[in-house]
PDB file of C-alpha atoms and ligand atoms in Angstrom:
ATOM      1  CA  MET G   1     -22.517   9.943 -11.126  1.00 46.00           C
ATOM      2  CA  THR G   2     -21.532   7.528  -8.471  1.00 49.00           C
ATOM      3  CA  ALA G   3     -17.923   6.234  -8.427  1.00 47.00           C
ATOM      4  CA  GLU G   4     -19.245   2.655  -9.622  1.00 48.00           C
ATOM      5  CA  ASN G   5     -20.912   3.889 -12.569  1.00 50.00           C
ATOM      6  CA  GLN G   6     -17.664   6.131 -13.700  1.00 49.00           C
ATOM      7  CA  TYR G   7     -15.748   2.594 -13.037  1.00 48.00           C
ATOM      8  CA  VAL G   8     -18.389   0.873 -15.624  1.00 48.00           C
ATOM      9  CA  THR G   9     -16.995   3.010 -18.328  1.00 41.00           C
ATOM     10  CA  ILE G  10     -13.402   2.618 -18.036  1.00 47.00           C
ATOM     11  CA  ARG G  11     -13.207  -1.236 -16.555  1.00 49.00           C
ATOM     12  CA  PRO G  12     -13.099  -2.671 -19.720  1.00 44.00           C
ATOM     13  CA  MET G  13      -9.820  -0.540 -21.104  1.00 47.00           C
ATOM     14  CA  LYS G  14      -8.094  -0.710 -17.477  1.00 51.00           C
ATOM     15  CA  SER G  15      -6.836  -4.257 -17.142  1.00 85.00           C
ATOM     16  CA  LYS G  16      -3.571  -3.049 -15.226  1.00 94.00           C
ATOM     17  CA  SER G  17      -3.473  -3.735 -11.826  1.00 97.00           C
ATOM     18  CA  ILE G  18      -3.219  -1.044  -9.496  1.00 97.00           C
ATOM     19  CA  ALA G  19      -0.838  -1.059  -6.537  1.00 98.00           C
ATOM     20  CA  LEU G  20      -1.074   1.006  -3.053  1.00 98.00           C
ATOM     21  CA  ILE G  21       1.593   2.030  -1.424  1.00 98.00           C
ATOM     22  CA  GLY G  22       2.132   4.672   1.157  1.00 98.00           C
ATOM     23  CA  PHE G  23       3.090   4.433   4.951  1.00 98.00           C
ATOM     24  CA  MET G  24       1.711   2.408   7.842  1.00 97.00           C
ATOM     25  CA  GLY G  25      -1.967   3.934   7.973  1.00 96.00           C
ATOM     26  CA  SER G  26      -2.176   5.713   5.364  1.00 97.00           C
ATOM     27  CA  GLY G  27      -5.363   3.668   4.401  1.00 97.00           C
ATOM     28  CA  LYS G  28      -4.131   1.636   2.073  1.00 98.00           C
ATOM     29  CA  SER G  29      -5.808  -1.549   3.140  1.00 97.00           C
ATOM     30  CA  VAL G  30      -9.445  -0.227   3.484  1.00 98.00           C
ATOM     31  CA  ALA G  31      -9.064   1.512  -0.176  1.00 98.00           C
ATOM     32  CA  SER G  32      -8.053  -1.705  -1.322  1.00 98.00           C
ATOM     33  CA  LYS G  33     -10.866  -3.571   0.008  1.00 98.00           C
ATOM     34  CA  LYS G  34     -13.423  -0.694  -1.388  1.00 97.00           C
ATOM     35  CA  LEU G  35     -11.504  -0.565  -4.503  1.00 97.00           C
ATOM     36  CA  GLU G  36     -12.082  -4.450  -4.664  1.00 95.00           C
ATOM     37  CA  GLU G  37     -15.514  -3.831  -4.606  1.00 93.00           C
ATOM     38  CA  LEU G  38     -15.744  -0.957  -6.913  1.00 92.00           C
ATOM     39  CA  MET G  39     -13.989  -2.480  -9.738  1.00 91.00           C
ATOM     40  CA  SER G  40     -14.436  -6.071  -9.686  1.00 89.00           C
ATOM     41  CA  MET G  41     -10.688  -6.582  -9.499  1.00 94.00           C
ATOM     42  CA  GLU G  42      -8.939  -8.828  -6.831  1.00 95.00           C
ATOM     43  CA  ARG G  43      -7.577  -7.628  -3.651  1.00 98.00           C
ATOM     44  CA  VAL G  44      -4.273  -8.853  -2.636  1.00 98.00           C
ATOM     45  CA  SER G  45      -2.112  -7.774   0.125  1.00 98.00           C
ATOM     46  CA  THR G  46       1.520  -8.515   0.143  1.00 98.00           C
ATOM     47  CA  ASP G  47       1.337  -8.416   4.467  1.00 98.00           C
ATOM     48  CA  ASP G  48      -1.718 -11.336   4.268  1.00 98.00           C
ATOM     49  CA  LYS G  49       0.091 -13.219   1.700  1.00 98.00           C
ATOM     50  CA  ILE G  50       3.388 -13.470   3.363  1.00 98.00           C
ATOM     51  CA  GLU G  51       2.033 -13.913   6.441  1.00 98.00           C
ATOM     52  CA  GLU G  52      -0.225 -16.951   4.945  1.00 98.00           C
ATOM     53  CA  GLN G  53       3.301 -18.371   2.875  1.00 97.00           C
ATOM     54  CA  GLN G  54       5.067 -17.948   6.461  1.00 97.00           C
ATOM     55  CA  GLY G  55       2.492 -19.522   8.759  1.00 98.00           C
ATOM     56  CA  HIS G  56       3.379 -16.371  10.977  1.00 97.00           C
ATOM     57  CA  LYS G  57       2.646 -12.814  12.091  1.00 97.00           C
ATOM     58  CA  ILE G  58       4.644  -9.906  10.153  1.00 96.00           C
ATOM     59  CA  ILE G  59       5.500  -9.417  13.687  1.00 95.00           C
ATOM     60  CA  ASP G  60       6.959 -12.535  14.528  1.00 96.00           C
ATOM     61  CA  ILE G  61       8.841 -12.953  11.394  1.00 97.00           C
ATOM     62  CA  PHE G  62      10.283  -9.205  12.180  1.00 96.00           C
ATOM     63  CA  PHE G  63      11.581 -10.397  15.749  1.00 94.00           C
ATOM     64  CA  GLU G  64      12.475 -13.723  14.901  1.00 97.00           C
ATOM     65  CA  LYS G  65      14.040 -13.601  11.289  1.00 97.00           C
ATOM     66  CA  GLY G  66      14.839  -9.967  11.225  1.00 97.00           C
ATOM     67  CA  GLU G  67      13.574  -6.768   8.976  1.00 97.00           C
ATOM     68  CA  ASP G  68      16.249  -7.896   6.089  1.00 98.00           C
ATOM     69  CA  TYR G  69      14.394 -11.596   5.771  1.00 98.00           C
ATOM     70  CA  PHE G  70      10.995  -9.956   5.834  1.00 98.00           C
ATOM     71  CA  ARG G  71      11.893  -7.274   3.048  1.00 98.00           C
ATOM     72  CA  ARG G  72      13.246 -10.381   0.778  1.00 98.00           C
ATOM     73  CA  LEU G  73      10.095 -12.314   1.314  1.00 98.00           C
ATOM     74  CA  GLU G  74       8.300  -9.071   0.211  1.00 98.00           C
ATOM     75  CA  HIS G  75      10.742  -8.403  -2.699  1.00 98.00           C
ATOM     76  CA  ASP G  76      10.013 -12.014  -3.906  1.00 98.00           C
ATOM     77  CA  PHE G  77       6.298 -11.902  -3.590  1.00 98.00           C
ATOM     78  CA  ILE G  78       6.146  -8.260  -5.537  1.00 98.00           C
ATOM     79  CA  LYS G  79       8.217 -10.065  -8.291  1.00 97.00           C
ATOM     80  CA  SER G  80       5.921 -12.914  -8.560  1.00 97.00           C
ATOM     81  CA  ILE G  81       2.588 -10.924  -8.792  1.00 97.00           C
ATOM     82  CA  ALA G  82       3.543  -7.722 -10.583  1.00 95.00           C
ATOM     83  CA  GLU G  83       2.806  -8.810 -13.992  1.00 95.00           C
ATOM     84  CA  THR G  84      -0.500 -10.184 -12.831  1.00 96.00           C
ATOM     85  CA  GLU G  85      -3.534  -8.097 -14.350  1.00 95.00           C
ATOM     86  CA  GLY G  86      -6.438  -6.967 -12.402  1.00 95.00           C
ATOM     87  CA  LEU G  87      -5.583  -7.008  -9.018  1.00 97.00           C
ATOM     88  CA  ILE G  88      -5.675  -4.363  -6.178  1.00 97.00           C
ATOM     89  CA  ILE G  89      -2.280  -4.919  -4.476  1.00 98.00           C
ATOM     90  CA  ASP G  90      -2.285  -3.791  -1.162  1.00 98.00           C
ATOM     91  CA  CYS G  91       1.710  -3.084  -0.406  1.00 98.00           C
ATOM     92  CA  GLY G  92       3.284  -3.189   3.052  1.00 98.00           C
ATOM     93  CA  GLY G  93       4.217   0.517   3.538  1.00 98.00           C
ATOM     94  CA  GLY G  94       7.981  -0.493   3.421  1.00 98.00           C
ATOM     95  CA  VAL G  95       7.828  -2.035  -0.133  1.00 98.00           C
ATOM     96  CA  VAL G  96       9.263   1.155  -1.484  1.00 98.00           C
ATOM     97  CA  LEU G  97      12.707   0.619   0.480  1.00 98.00           C
ATOM     98  CA  ASP G  98      13.692  -1.345  -2.303  1.00 98.00           C
ATOM     99  CA  PRO G  99      13.911   0.333  -5.553  1.00 98.00           C
ATOM    100  CA  GLU G 100      13.456  -2.725  -7.751  1.00 98.00           C
ATOM    101  CA  ASN G 101      10.220  -3.383  -6.069  1.00 98.00           C
ATOM    102  CA  ILE G 102       9.318   0.250  -7.182  1.00 98.00           C
ATOM    103  CA  LYS G 103      10.677  -0.594 -10.634  1.00 98.00           C
ATOM    104  CA  VAL G 104       8.527  -3.281 -11.202  1.00 98.00           C
ATOM    105  CA  LEU G 105       5.509  -2.006  -9.989  1.00 98.00           C
ATOM    106  CA  LYS G 106       5.721   1.182 -11.999  1.00 97.00           C
ATOM    107  CA  GLN G 107       6.615  -0.985 -15.270  1.00 97.00           C
ATOM    108  CA  TYR G 108       3.095  -3.257 -14.929  1.00 97.00           C
ATOM    109  CA  CYS G 109       0.835  -1.551 -12.155  1.00 97.00           C
ATOM    110  CA  HIS G 110      -0.478   1.943 -11.746  1.00 97.00           C
ATOM    111  CA  LEU G 111       1.494   2.867  -8.782  1.00 98.00           C
ATOM    112  CA  ILE G 112      -0.900   4.712  -6.273  1.00 98.00           C
ATOM    113  CA  TYR G 113       0.847   7.080  -3.047  1.00 98.00           C
ATOM    114  CA  LEU G 114      -1.930   7.231  -0.520  1.00 98.00           C
ATOM    115  CA  LYS G 115      -0.068  10.268   1.071  1.00 98.00           C
ATOM    116  CA  ALA G 116      -0.978  10.937   4.980  1.00 98.00           C
ATOM    117  CA  SER G 117       0.504  13.594   7.328  1.00 97.00           C
ATOM    118  CA  VAL G 118       2.143  12.307  10.681  1.00 97.00           C
ATOM    119  CA  GLN G 119      -0.887  13.207  12.752  1.00 97.00           C
ATOM    120  CA  GLN G 120      -3.155  11.448  10.865  1.00 96.00           C
ATOM    121  CA  ILE G 121      -0.788   8.675  10.732  1.00 97.00           C
ATOM    122  CA  PHE G 122      -0.747   8.593  14.425  1.00 96.00           C
ATOM    123  CA  GLU G 123      -4.296   8.882  14.858  1.00 95.00           C
ATOM    124  CA  ARG G 124      -4.793   5.371  12.583  1.00 94.00           C
ATOM    125  CA  VAL G 125      -1.818   3.341  13.874  1.00 94.00           C
ATOM    126  CA  LYS G 126      -1.906   4.068  17.923  1.00 93.00           C
ATOM    127  CA  ASP G 127      -4.014   1.562  18.770  1.00 90.00           C
ATOM    128  CA  ASP G 128      -2.872  -1.172  16.462  1.00 88.00           C
ATOM    129  CA  HIS G 129       0.071  -3.057  18.093  1.00 86.00           C
ATOM    130  CA  HIS G 130       0.797  -5.361  15.617  1.00 88.00           C
ATOM    131  CA  ARG G 131       3.437  -3.442  13.449  1.00 92.00           C
ATOM    132  CA  PRO G 132       6.779  -4.146  14.633  1.00 90.00           C
ATOM    133  CA  LEU G 133       8.095  -0.755  13.447  1.00 92.00           C
ATOM    134  CA  MET G 134       5.358   1.344  15.719  1.00 91.00           C
ATOM    135  CA  ASN G 135       6.300  -0.606  19.076  1.00 89.00           C
ATOM    136  CA  VAL G 136       8.444   1.903  20.194  1.00 92.00           C
ATOM    137  CA  PRO G 137       8.444   4.415  22.856  1.00 93.00           C
ATOM    138  CA  ASP G 138       8.136   7.466  20.497  1.00 95.00           C
ATOM    139  CA  PRO G 139       5.963   6.537  17.798  1.00 95.00           C
ATOM    140  CA  VAL G 140       5.405  10.014  16.599  1.00 97.00           C
ATOM    141  CA  GLY G 141       9.247  10.407  16.503  1.00 97.00           C
ATOM    142  CA  GLN G 142       9.375   6.986  14.594  1.00 96.00           C
ATOM    143  CA  ILE G 143       7.195   8.076  11.904  1.00 97.00           C
ATOM    144  CA  LYS G 144       8.674  11.486  11.506  1.00 98.00           C
ATOM    145  CA  GLU G 145      11.879   9.916  10.733  1.00 97.00           C
ATOM    146  CA  LEU G 146      10.888   6.971   8.667  1.00 97.00           C
ATOM    147  CA  LEU G 147       8.532   9.258   6.436  1.00 98.00           C
ATOM    148  CA  ALA G 148      11.270  11.802   6.149  1.00 97.00           C
ATOM    149  CA  LEU G 149      13.348   9.071   4.720  1.00 98.00           C
ATOM    150  CA  ARG G 150      10.546   7.488   2.536  1.00 98.00           C
ATOM    151  CA  GLU G 151       8.808  10.313   1.245  1.00 98.00           C
ATOM    152  CA  GLU G 152      10.597  10.761  -2.043  1.00 98.00           C
ATOM    153  CA  MET G 153      10.701   6.651  -2.384  1.00 98.00           C
ATOM    154  CA  TYR G 154       6.643   7.051  -2.195  1.00 98.00           C
ATOM    155  CA  GLU G 155       6.674  10.087  -4.448  1.00 98.00           C
ATOM    156  CA  GLN G 156       7.872   8.229  -7.246  1.00 98.00           C
ATOM    157  CA  ALA G 157       4.284   6.730  -7.796  1.00 98.00           C
ATOM    158  CA  GLU G 158       2.275   7.567 -10.828  1.00 97.00           C
ATOM    159  CA  PHE G 159      -0.511   9.091  -8.896  1.00 98.00           C
ATOM    160  CA  ILE G 160      -0.428  10.946  -5.453  1.00 98.00           C
ATOM    161  CA  ILE G 161      -3.637  11.242  -3.519  1.00 98.00           C
ATOM    162  CA  ASP G 162      -3.826  13.145  -0.603  1.00 98.00           C
ATOM    163  CA  THR G 163      -5.775  11.182   1.942  1.00 97.00           C
ATOM    164  CA  ASP G 164      -5.892  13.816   4.844  1.00 96.00           C
ATOM    165  CA  GLY G 165      -8.962  14.840   6.283  1.00 94.00           C
ATOM    166  CA  LYS G 166     -11.251  12.470   3.411  1.00 97.00           C
ATOM    167  CA  SER G 167     -13.003   9.612   3.998  1.00 97.00           C
ATOM    168  CA  ASN G 168     -12.475   6.245   2.287  1.00 98.00           C
ATOM    169  CA  ASP G 169     -14.942   6.688  -0.191  1.00 97.00           C
ATOM    170  CA  GLU G 170     -13.831  10.300  -1.369  1.00 98.00           C
ATOM    171  CA  VAL G 171      -9.902   8.828  -1.699  1.00 98.00           C
ATOM    172  CA  CYS G 172     -11.395   5.790  -3.539  1.00 98.00           C
ATOM    173  CA  GLN G 173     -13.579   8.042  -5.698  1.00 96.00           C
ATOM    174  CA  GLU G 174     -10.441   9.981  -6.157  1.00 97.00           C
ATOM    175  CA  ILE G 175      -8.575   6.907  -6.989  1.00 97.00           C
ATOM    176  CA  VAL G 176     -11.182   6.335  -9.631  1.00 95.00           C
ATOM    177  CA  ARG G 177     -11.141   9.526 -10.915  1.00 96.00           C
ATOM    178  CA  VAL G 178      -7.399   9.972 -11.727  1.00 96.00           C
ATOM    179  CA  LEU G 179      -7.374   6.428 -13.463  1.00 93.00           C
ATOM    180  CA  LYS G 180     -10.190   7.466 -15.913  1.00 89.00           C
ATOM    181  CA  ASN G 181      -8.192  10.927 -16.761  1.00 83.00           C
ATOM    182  CA  GLU G 182      -5.322   9.193 -17.221  1.00 75.00           C
TER     183      GLU G 182
HETATM  184  C1  S3P D 201       5.860  -1.543   7.431  1.00 79.40           C
HETATM  185  C2  S3P D 201       4.286  -1.820   7.360  1.00 79.40           C
HETATM  186  C3  S3P D 201       3.603  -2.763   7.463  1.00 79.40           C
HETATM  187  C4  S3P D 201       4.621  -4.146   7.273  1.00 79.40           C
HETATM  188  C5  S3P D 201       5.442  -4.102   8.297  1.00 79.40           C
HETATM  189  C6  S3P D 201       6.149  -3.181   7.719  1.00 79.40           C
HETATM  190  C7  S3P D 201       6.703  -0.524   7.146  1.00 79.40           C
HETATM  191  O1  S3P D 201       2.285  -2.927   6.722  1.00 79.40           O
HETATM  192  O2  S3P D 201       4.722  -4.734   5.977  1.00 79.40           O
HETATM  193  O3  S3P D 201       5.005  -4.043   9.518  1.00 79.40           O
HETATM  194  O4  S3P D 201       8.040  -0.875   6.959  1.00 79.40           O
HETATM  195  O5  S3P D 201       6.077   0.292   6.911  1.00 79.40           O
HETATM  196  P1  S3P D 201       1.003  -1.739   6.524  1.00 79.40           P
HETATM  197  O6  S3P D 201       2.009  -0.591   5.549  1.00 79.40           O
HETATM  198  O7  S3P D 201      -0.023  -2.189   5.818  1.00 79.40           O
HETATM  199  O8  S3P D 201       0.887  -1.164   8.061  1.00 79.40           O
END
């Protein structure tokens, strides 16, 4: 049975939104795009919406207004959409830093952590220079440090999907499966 067919059987009962969390480069964006297609739900990216609302790139918001300012925008946006049903929410990697975000997302959405190893993350982010927190002399050290700090926050998710060595299709099929069995 394909993931599409599996979904057809669960879609009518599952109007709760799905929020994907995980470190930068854990595959949230590609997975949310695939899930949007598979589940006929609307994808929303917190980063894209903030950029749209502010008329500036995340990297510029970080450098011009600071990380705290960005985190407030992120929090306001999460609060504004968490209760909306039928969304696939692609959350920026640092959304979990605010416990209130985790609380509200868990309350209204299926919260899914896409887990990836340091090496896998590095491979995925190394050529992308649009992430302010990765523009550092030692990106691997930075990934290790931030992941160590954030791991227990990510692990508060309802479901944890290990993404290492898996294709995006496999990750999405696993998401569909865990939601179906829930
Ligand atoms: C961040 C992750 C980014 C973006 C910002 C900060 C983080 O999103 O929100 O650069 O703190 O982990 P992605 O996880 O989509 O790259």
